[in-house]
């Protein structure tokens, strides 16, 4: 293993030790060796206090191994993505790992191809929108039965339509096609027998569309309103069940918090999806692996912290770390047990706290903030997980746009809050110090002097530039970055490399040589404005390349440094130009310091080293790191923890009052809306009833004309035509339409109503055959009767029929019979008229009774429709009221969590200001509270007697650690010791 790899592995070891010892305020900047000594001390104390056993959850090795495995998997995913032209950040790699561990991903991945990010962000608002628009989209599917007569649709569903389509589509005459044709025609009508097979396939395609649309429509309306989420046909009238299931799975994973808010969006990236598919095919991620934090706090710190610090580390170094930890796991477990028990055992805690004073840290300070921030975030995470419980809503919730909007806002805030309290960012590791300056200013020489490297390789000669890229060298807990020079004449790549190194460093040494060109001045101004700790070194370049010259310099160093004040004035002028405080300025002869390392005369070497002022530079650098660089780390760590919490707090501050107003309006308006809607229903019902009564009256007025047409062979059809002409069904349908319209005006949807048996409008009226009572028929019958009676009378008197008797004789013979015949005719007419009147009265009464039955049935149907709609509305409003109540509970939980977030932010600010105050030499206990306020970077409250001291420490010594000012306030204290000045 080379030196760099060894150093990297040592850094990882220091991180693991620092994570275990974090409750003591230990930082990895101490280095691996001091931390291992501290860990041995903690193990000895733990054994003395009876903490020699393992933590309650078992060995911590499992969590280290899983963290290493996760980092290895993340690195492999990055490699796969790079091979496919996709650049993954470590956070995106973690998101892919998180996705690949989800149960069901493999089965749903292909179905999600082409799904947009917007689809994955579907929420209740999209559900409500779909419910309003989908009925119109499906209407053409529901009208698909218009292509065939209605008789088909009553029996066509009895066959396997899909198989029939397949068989009928076969080319040529086949047994399957013939059988399918006969089967279809069996369930059809004669009009379809002339159709070709292809025409039958086209018609059956409509049947398929109708079946799919009808089933989806009914299921959406009556069973599963959540289906509105996925209903997006990929072709007209075709519904993909796999797409439905995949989106339901994805949305469920998001809504239940199984994955973080932005993780599912990776599924919308085709190249990321390709990486997932390849990873799953090669079994990259173990589906049984779990990275959930364990119950013990020490193992939890390892599980979360190591992931953050080792995600960009080489696999071989991670394996070496795991092997090293495995060899020492028993002692680490005892250290973990001691860290977990320190709070509950005061004696153990006191003994462990005393060990921190023995920690040898070259910069002279330990960053104690990371552990405190992790505790703050852990407490807040526990509150969020306990408070944000998933809530179920009724199917009617999606019908109120305002309620849907409020629920969506709450869901969004909950997801953002979950994401904000995940893990503390890693701000550990070695301190980075970049050495920057003009080309050929002696930066490499200075670095070699600081690192005590006597080798001359890389040191420029004359006009040659030797440093073309940034290189790193370690001294104790500090890593020096030797950067290329700025103001190069041939290109600006060197300057960009130097800027990148300075931006990533904790502090910068600016190497000033002879003059300050415009390019150098601009870069120096940029660094000064960044607020980064900066030490300006005026590099003296007098020749000391021979023992005589080196001895001359050692005896008379002031001769070489006589021009230093002029250079210092120039640097101060640059600082004043950008209105910042001048940096610390030191003069150093780095060449003499480097020559002192290689001279054979050790006495001369020591004297020259002291004369070069390098030790003074090292002391100033240590002080700068302790007073400025480490506090800046604390600020960066505070911002890393605080920024997401502050963002969600600001969102909550803005959104919660709006949600409160929306919910209040819903709570106030719901009863009025229900009363208004029910009154509209009753009005529509009364109007329909009045129309029915008016129609009944008109029908009875028309009834005499209708009855006159009955009694014949076609009387059934005449009666059916009369009843159909009344159009009673249209009145009921009109009522239903009116009720639906009234409901939709108020954001309600009436489901399919369950009706009782409806009266049959075309039921036949039982009518006897009508008697023939026409006048011509009665006259004819009477005449025939009279002639017959007359001839019979003449024959009875013995008068031959062939003789023509005298008129008087005939009259005498005929008078009596005619009188009888007239009486007979009159009786027949009366009988026929009576039969007619009886039939007319009987038929009219039956028809009126039948009409009353029809109208009474329709009135009952109208009452049922109104009662059913009223019951649905009552149920919907009751469910909506319950939904509003559940939403109100979630809202109150968020409001309480907002207070918890505010407390967490204040706790983070308090830790930060106490940390800075301690580094500035003040007493951290004097600060009672701290809070960020608009226009002020940090406002601090302390006792009135301590205001001056706190102000002197924070505002005069390290004020420029923060980007804006710090304000010190006097705290009013109540009798119980609580602050009251700014609550």
Short mmCIF file of C-alpha atoms in Angstrom, two decimals, residues 364-709:
data_model
loop_
_atom_site.label_atom_id
_atom_site.label_comp_id
_atom_site.label_asym_id
_atom_site.label_seq_id
_atom_site.Cartn_x
_atom_site.Cartn_y
_atom_site.Cartn_z
CA UNK A 364 -5.26 23.00 20.01
CA UNK A 365 -9.04 22.60 19.86
CA UNK A 366 -11.60 19.86 19.51
CA UNK A 367 -14.83 20.24 17.54
CA UNK A 368 -17.53 19.27 20.03
CA UNK A 369 -20.49 20.37 17.91
CA UNK A 370 -21.08 17.35 15.70
CA UNK A 371 -22.32 15.14 18.52
CA UNK A 372 -24.61 17.89 19.81
CA UNK A 373 -26.08 18.48 16.36
CA UNK A 374 -26.64 14.77 15.86
CA UNK A 375 -28.50 14.61 19.18
CA UNK A 376 -30.69 17.56 18.20
CA UNK A 377 -31.56 15.95 14.91
CA UNK A 378 -32.19 12.54 16.47
CA UNK A 379 -34.68 14.03 18.91
CA UNK A 380 -36.45 15.86 16.12
CA UNK A 381 -36.50 12.75 13.94
CA UNK A 382 -38.12 10.77 16.76
CA UNK A 383 -40.80 13.44 17.17
CA UNK A 384 -41.46 13.51 13.44
CA UNK A 385 -41.75 9.73 13.16
CA UNK A 386 -44.08 9.64 16.15
CA UNK A 387 -46.21 12.54 14.96
CA UNK A 388 -46.48 11.96 11.22
CA UNK A 389 -48.73 8.95 11.04
CA UNK A 390 -50.34 7.90 7.78
CA UNK A 391 -54.04 8.84 7.66
CA UNK A 392 -56.75 7.09 5.66
CA UNK A 393 -59.48 9.10 3.98
CA UNK A 394 -62.90 8.23 2.65
CA UNK A 395 -63.49 7.86 -1.10
CA UNK A 396 -65.39 11.17 -0.97
CA UNK A 397 -62.33 13.16 0.09
CA UNK A 398 -61.17 13.55 -3.49
CA UNK A 399 -64.40 15.29 -4.49
CA UNK A 400 -63.58 18.51 -2.67
CA UNK A 401 -60.92 20.46 -4.50
CA UNK A 402 -60.25 22.67 -1.49
CA UNK A 403 -59.84 19.69 0.83
CA UNK A 404 -57.68 17.91 -1.73
CA UNK A 405 -55.49 20.99 -1.99
CA UNK A 406 -55.08 21.15 1.79
CA UNK A 407 -54.30 17.44 2.04
CA UNK A 408 -51.74 17.76 -0.77
CA UNK A 409 -50.03 20.66 1.00
CA UNK A 410 -49.89 18.74 4.26
CA UNK A 411 -48.52 15.63 2.52
CA UNK A 412 -45.86 17.72 0.81
CA UNK A 413 -44.82 19.36 4.08
CA UNK A 414 -44.68 16.00 5.83
CA UNK A 415 -42.42 14.55 3.15
CA UNK A 416 -40.14 17.58 3.25
CA UNK A 417 -39.94 17.36 7.03
CA UNK A 418 -39.01 13.67 6.82
CA UNK A 419 -36.27 14.51 4.32
CA UNK A 420 -34.99 17.40 6.45
CA UNK A 421 -34.29 15.24 9.52
CA UNK A 422 -32.44 12.38 7.89
CA UNK A 423 -28.76 12.47 8.87
CA UNK A 424 -26.12 14.87 10.04
CA UNK A 425 -23.60 15.73 7.29
CA UNK A 426 -20.04 14.61 7.82
CA UNK A 427 -17.66 17.45 8.67
CA UNK A 428 -14.71 15.56 9.97
CA UNK A 429 -11.35 14.46 8.66
CA UNK A 430 -8.13 16.34 8.36
CA UNK A 431 -7.79 20.10 8.15
CA UNK A 432 -6.96 21.25 4.63
CA UNK A 433 -4.54 24.14 4.08
CA UNK A 434 -4.02 25.32 0.51
CA UNK A 435 -0.81 27.11 -0.48
CA UNK A 436 -1.61 29.55 -3.28
CA UNK A 437 0.13 32.39 -5.07
CA UNK A 438 1.74 33.56 -8.26
CA UNK A 439 3.55 31.20 -10.56
CA UNK A 440 7.21 30.64 -9.45
CA UNK A 441 6.58 32.37 -6.13
CA UNK A 442 8.09 29.51 -4.11
CA UNK A 443 4.92 27.66 -3.06
CA UNK A 444 6.46 24.20 -3.44
CA UNK A 445 9.53 25.28 -1.52
CA UNK A 446 7.34 26.54 1.32
CA UNK A 447 5.33 23.32 1.34
CA UNK A 448 8.48 21.22 1.50
CA UNK A 449 9.76 23.34 4.34
CA UNK A 450 6.50 22.93 6.27
CA UNK A 451 6.48 19.18 5.68
CA UNK A 452 10.24 18.92 6.47
CA UNK A 453 10.90 17.37 3.07
CA UNK A 454 14.52 17.96 2.10
CA UNK A 455 14.06 16.59 -1.42
CA UNK A 456 14.57 19.22 -4.15
CA UNK A 457 12.35 17.48 -6.70
CA UNK A 458 9.54 19.76 -7.91
CA UNK A 459 11.20 23.00 -6.89
CA UNK A 460 11.27 25.38 -9.88
CA UNK A 461 14.45 26.68 -11.42
CA UNK A 462 14.49 30.00 -13.26
CA UNK A 463 11.54 30.45 -15.59
CA UNK A 464 10.32 26.85 -15.35
CA UNK A 465 7.03 26.00 -13.71
CA UNK A 466 6.99 22.55 -12.15
CA UNK A 467 3.65 22.42 -10.29
CA UNK A 468 0.84 21.93 -12.84
CA UNK A 469 -1.72 20.15 -10.67
CA UNK A 470 -2.72 20.10 -7.02
CA UNK A 471 -0.95 17.59 -4.78
CA UNK A 472 -1.57 16.77 -1.10
CA UNK A 473 0.92 16.21 1.75
CA UNK A 474 0.16 15.46 5.40
CA UNK A 475 1.76 16.86 8.53
CA UNK A 476 0.10 15.72 11.73
CA UNK A 477 -3.62 16.42 11.43
CA UNK A 478 -3.12 18.96 8.63
CA UNK A 479 -3.09 18.20 4.90
CA UNK A 480 -1.26 20.80 2.75
CA UNK A 481 -2.45 21.33 -0.82
CA UNK A 482 0.34 22.46 -3.15
CA UNK A 483 -1.48 24.31 -5.94
CA UNK A 484 -0.46 25.51 -9.41
CA UNK A 485 0.33 29.18 -9.73
CA UNK A 486 -2.08 31.89 -10.76
CA UNK A 487 -1.33 34.51 -13.46
CA UNK A 488 0.13 31.95 -15.86
CA UNK A 489 0.72 33.42 -19.31
CA UNK A 490 -0.07 30.44 -21.52
CA UNK A 491 -3.47 29.39 -20.15
CA UNK A 492 -5.75 29.70 -17.16
CA UNK A 493 -6.13 26.03 -16.31
CA UNK A 494 -3.53 26.25 -13.56
CA UNK A 495 -5.38 29.16 -11.96
CA UNK A 496 -8.66 27.21 -12.02
CA UNK A 497 -7.03 24.24 -10.30
CA UNK A 498 -5.69 26.61 -7.67
CA UNK A 499 -9.12 28.20 -7.11
CA UNK A 500 -10.76 24.81 -6.69
CA UNK A 501 -8.18 23.78 -4.09
CA UNK A 502 -8.58 27.06 -2.17
CA UNK A 503 -12.37 26.73 -2.18
CA UNK A 504 -12.19 23.24 -0.67
CA UNK A 505 -9.55 24.14 1.93
CA UNK A 506 -10.18 25.14 5.54
CA UNK A 507 -7.49 27.84 5.36
CA UNK A 508 -5.21 29.38 2.74
CA UNK A 509 -1.58 30.45 2.82
CA UNK A 510 -1.08 33.17 0.21
CA UNK A 511 2.52 33.16 -0.96
CA UNK A 512 3.48 36.75 -1.89
CA UNK A 513 6.61 37.28 -3.95
CA UNK A 514 8.17 40.66 -4.80
CA UNK A 515 5.16 42.23 -6.54
CA UNK A 516 1.40 41.86 -6.81
CA UNK A 517 0.14 41.77 -10.38
CA UNK A 518 -3.44 42.50 -11.35
CA UNK A 519 -4.32 38.81 -11.75
CA UNK A 520 -2.85 38.01 -8.34
CA UNK A 521 -4.61 40.97 -6.78
CA UNK A 522 -7.98 39.83 -8.14
CA UNK A 523 -7.50 36.30 -6.77
CA UNK A 524 -6.35 37.61 -3.39
CA UNK A 525 -9.40 39.87 -3.20
CA UNK A 526 -11.66 36.92 -4.00
CA UNK A 527 -10.17 34.92 -1.13
CA UNK A 528 -10.45 37.84 1.27
CA UNK A 529 -14.11 38.33 0.36
CA UNK A 530 -14.86 34.64 0.85
CA UNK A 531 -14.16 34.99 4.60
CA UNK A 532 -11.86 31.96 4.48
CA UNK A 533 -9.00 32.06 7.06
CA UNK A 534 -6.00 33.46 5.19
CA UNK A 535 -2.36 33.87 6.16
CA UNK A 536 -0.32 36.13 3.87
CA UNK A 537 3.32 35.06 3.63
CA UNK A 538 5.86 37.44 2.12
CA UNK A 539 8.35 34.99 0.68
CA UNK A 540 11.92 36.32 0.75
CA UNK A 541 14.00 34.97 -2.10
CA UNK A 542 17.61 35.82 -1.23
CA UNK A 543 20.10 33.23 -2.45
CA UNK A 544 21.14 30.74 0.24
CA UNK A 545 22.21 27.88 -2.00
CA UNK A 546 25.70 27.59 -0.49
CA UNK A 547 26.79 27.08 3.12
CA UNK A 548 28.45 30.50 3.15
CA UNK A 549 25.30 32.29 2.00
CA UNK A 550 23.16 30.24 4.37
CA UNK A 551 25.42 31.17 7.30
CA UNK A 552 25.41 34.83 6.25
CA UNK A 553 21.60 34.78 6.26
CA UNK A 554 21.47 33.00 9.62
CA UNK A 555 23.72 35.64 11.18
CA UNK A 556 22.02 38.69 9.58
CA UNK A 557 18.42 37.75 8.70
CA UNK A 558 17.10 41.32 8.98
CA UNK A 559 18.95 42.29 5.80
CA UNK A 560 16.69 39.94 3.81
CA UNK A 561 13.51 41.09 5.58
CA UNK A 562 14.05 44.84 5.31
CA UNK A 563 11.59 45.18 2.40
CA UNK A 564 8.82 43.28 4.20
CA UNK A 565 6.91 46.38 5.48
CA UNK A 566 6.52 47.68 1.94
CA UNK A 567 4.99 44.38 0.81
CA UNK A 568 2.73 44.33 3.88
CA UNK A 569 1.44 47.80 2.98
CA UNK A 570 0.60 46.56 -0.53
CA UNK A 571 -1.37 43.60 0.86
CA UNK A 572 -3.22 45.90 3.29
CA UNK A 573 -4.12 48.20 0.39
CA UNK A 574 -5.66 45.25 -1.49
CA UNK A 575 -7.71 44.35 1.62
CA UNK A 576 -8.92 47.91 2.11
CA UNK A 577 -9.96 48.07 -1.55
CA UNK A 578 -12.56 45.37 -0.93
CA UNK A 579 -13.33 46.73 2.58
CA UNK A 580 -12.24 43.72 4.61
CA UNK A 581 -9.84 43.42 7.52
CA UNK A 582 -6.24 42.76 6.41
CA UNK A 583 -5.03 39.20 6.97
CA UNK A 584 -2.17 38.18 9.22
CA UNK A 585 1.05 39.03 7.33
CA UNK A 586 4.34 37.24 7.99
CA UNK A 587 7.70 37.32 6.26
CA UNK A 588 9.36 33.94 5.70
CA UNK A 589 12.45 32.81 3.85
CA UNK A 590 11.18 29.41 2.71
CA UNK A 591 14.33 28.77 0.68
CA UNK A 592 16.51 29.17 3.77
CA UNK A 593 14.18 26.91 5.77
CA UNK A 594 14.40 24.25 3.07
CA UNK A 595 18.21 24.54 2.78
CA UNK A 596 18.44 24.18 6.56
CA UNK A 597 16.91 20.73 6.28
CA UNK A 598 19.68 19.41 4.02
CA UNK A 599 22.77 21.13 5.43
CA UNK A 600 25.27 18.83 7.14
CA UNK A 601 25.99 21.38 9.86
CA UNK A 602 23.04 20.73 12.16
CA UNK A 603 23.83 23.75 14.35
CA UNK A 604 23.79 25.96 11.27
CA UNK A 605 20.63 24.24 10.08
CA UNK A 606 18.79 24.93 13.33
CA UNK A 607 19.98 28.54 13.38
CA UNK A 608 18.95 29.08 9.75
CA UNK A 609 15.57 27.49 10.37
CA UNK A 610 14.88 29.87 13.23
CA UNK A 611 16.13 32.82 11.21
CA UNK A 612 13.83 31.88 8.31
CA UNK A 613 10.84 32.59 10.63
CA UNK A 614 9.23 29.30 9.60
CA UNK A 615 8.53 28.30 13.25
CA UNK A 616 6.75 31.64 13.69
CA UNK A 617 4.71 30.86 10.59
CA UNK A 618 3.81 27.43 11.96
CA UNK A 619 2.69 28.90 15.28
CA UNK A 620 0.62 31.53 13.52
CA UNK A 621 -0.90 28.87 11.30
CA UNK A 622 -1.82 26.70 14.30
CA UNK A 623 -3.41 29.68 15.99
CA UNK A 624 -5.27 30.57 12.79
CA UNK A 625 -6.58 27.02 12.47
CA UNK A 626 -7.64 26.87 16.10
CA UNK A 627 -9.27 30.31 16.14
CA UNK A 628 -10.68 30.44 12.62
CA UNK A 629 -10.59 27.18 10.64
CA UNK A 630 -12.13 24.95 13.29
CA UNK A 631 -14.84 27.51 14.11
CA UNK A 632 -15.59 27.69 10.40
CA UNK A 633 -15.99 23.94 10.40
CA UNK A 634 -18.46 24.33 13.21
CA UNK A 635 -20.32 26.95 11.16
CA UNK A 636 -20.35 24.72 8.07
CA UNK A 637 -21.59 21.78 10.09
CA UNK A 638 -24.26 23.94 11.73
CA UNK A 639 -25.38 25.18 8.32
CA UNK A 640 -25.42 21.65 6.92
CA UNK A 641 -27.72 20.51 9.71
CA UNK A 642 -29.65 23.75 9.98
CA UNK A 643 -30.28 24.58 6.31
CA UNK A 644 -32.85 21.83 5.56
CA UNK A 645 -34.54 22.41 8.92
CA UNK A 646 -34.68 26.16 8.32
CA UNK A 647 -36.11 25.58 4.85
CA UNK A 648 -38.92 23.38 6.13
CA UNK A 649 -39.52 25.78 9.04
CA UNK A 650 -39.93 28.66 6.60
CA UNK A 651 -42.28 26.55 4.49
CA UNK A 652 -44.31 25.65 7.55
CA UNK A 653 -44.43 29.28 8.63
CA UNK A 654 -45.86 30.30 5.27
CA UNK A 655 -48.07 27.30 4.53
CA UNK A 656 -49.63 26.50 7.89
CA UNK A 657 -51.63 29.76 8.19
CA UNK A 658 -52.92 29.26 4.64
CA UNK A 659 -53.90 25.68 5.37
CA UNK A 660 -55.54 26.80 8.60
CA UNK A 661 -57.64 29.35 6.73
CA UNK A 662 -58.61 26.81 4.07
CA UNK A 663 -59.62 24.21 6.67
CA UNK A 664 -61.54 26.82 8.65
CA UNK A 665 -63.45 27.85 5.54
CA UNK A 666 -64.25 24.20 4.80
CA UNK A 667 -65.44 23.62 8.35
CA UNK A 668 -67.67 26.69 8.21
CA UNK A 669 -69.03 26.22 4.70
CA UNK A 670 -69.73 22.48 4.73
CA UNK A 671 -73.02 22.67 6.74
CA UNK A 672 -74.35 25.51 4.58
CA UNK A 673 -73.39 23.68 1.42
CA UNK A 674 -75.15 20.55 2.59
CA UNK A 675 -78.35 22.44 3.49
CA UNK A 676 -78.31 24.27 0.17
CA UNK A 677 -77.75 21.06 -1.78
CA UNK A 678 -80.49 19.17 0.06
CA UNK A 679 -82.90 22.06 -0.48
CA UNK A 680 -82.03 22.00 -4.18
CA UNK A 681 -82.74 18.24 -4.24
CA UNK A 682 -86.11 18.72 -2.55
CA UNK A 683 -86.99 21.52 -4.97
CA UNK A 684 -86.05 19.38 -7.96
CA UNK A 685 -88.14 16.53 -6.52
CA UNK A 686 -91.18 18.77 -6.01
CA UNK A 687 -90.83 20.18 -9.51
CA UNK A 688 -90.69 16.70 -10.99
CA UNK A 689 -93.70 15.66 -8.90
CA UNK A 690 -95.67 18.66 -10.18
CA UNK A 691 -94.72 17.80 -13.72
CA UNK A 692 -95.88 14.24 -13.19
CA UNK A 693 -99.23 15.42 -11.83
CA UNK A 694 -99.67 17.77 -14.75
CA UNK A 695 -98.81 14.95 -17.14
CA UNK A 696 -101.28 12.66 -15.35
CA UNK A 697 -104.05 15.24 -15.79
CA UNK A 698 -103.28 15.65 -19.49
CA UNK A 699 -103.15 11.87 -19.97
CA UNK A 700 -106.59 11.42 -18.42
CA UNK A 701 -107.97 14.15 -20.66
CA UNK A 702 -106.70 12.20 -23.66
CA UNK A 703 -107.94 8.90 -22.30
CA UNK A 704 -111.48 8.93 -23.95
CA UNK A 705 -109.91 9.22 -27.37
CA UNK A 706 -107.47 6.47 -26.52
CA UNK A 707 -110.19 4.14 -25.24
CA UNK A 708 -112.18 4.52 -28.46
CA UNK A 709 -109.16 3.09 -30.29
#
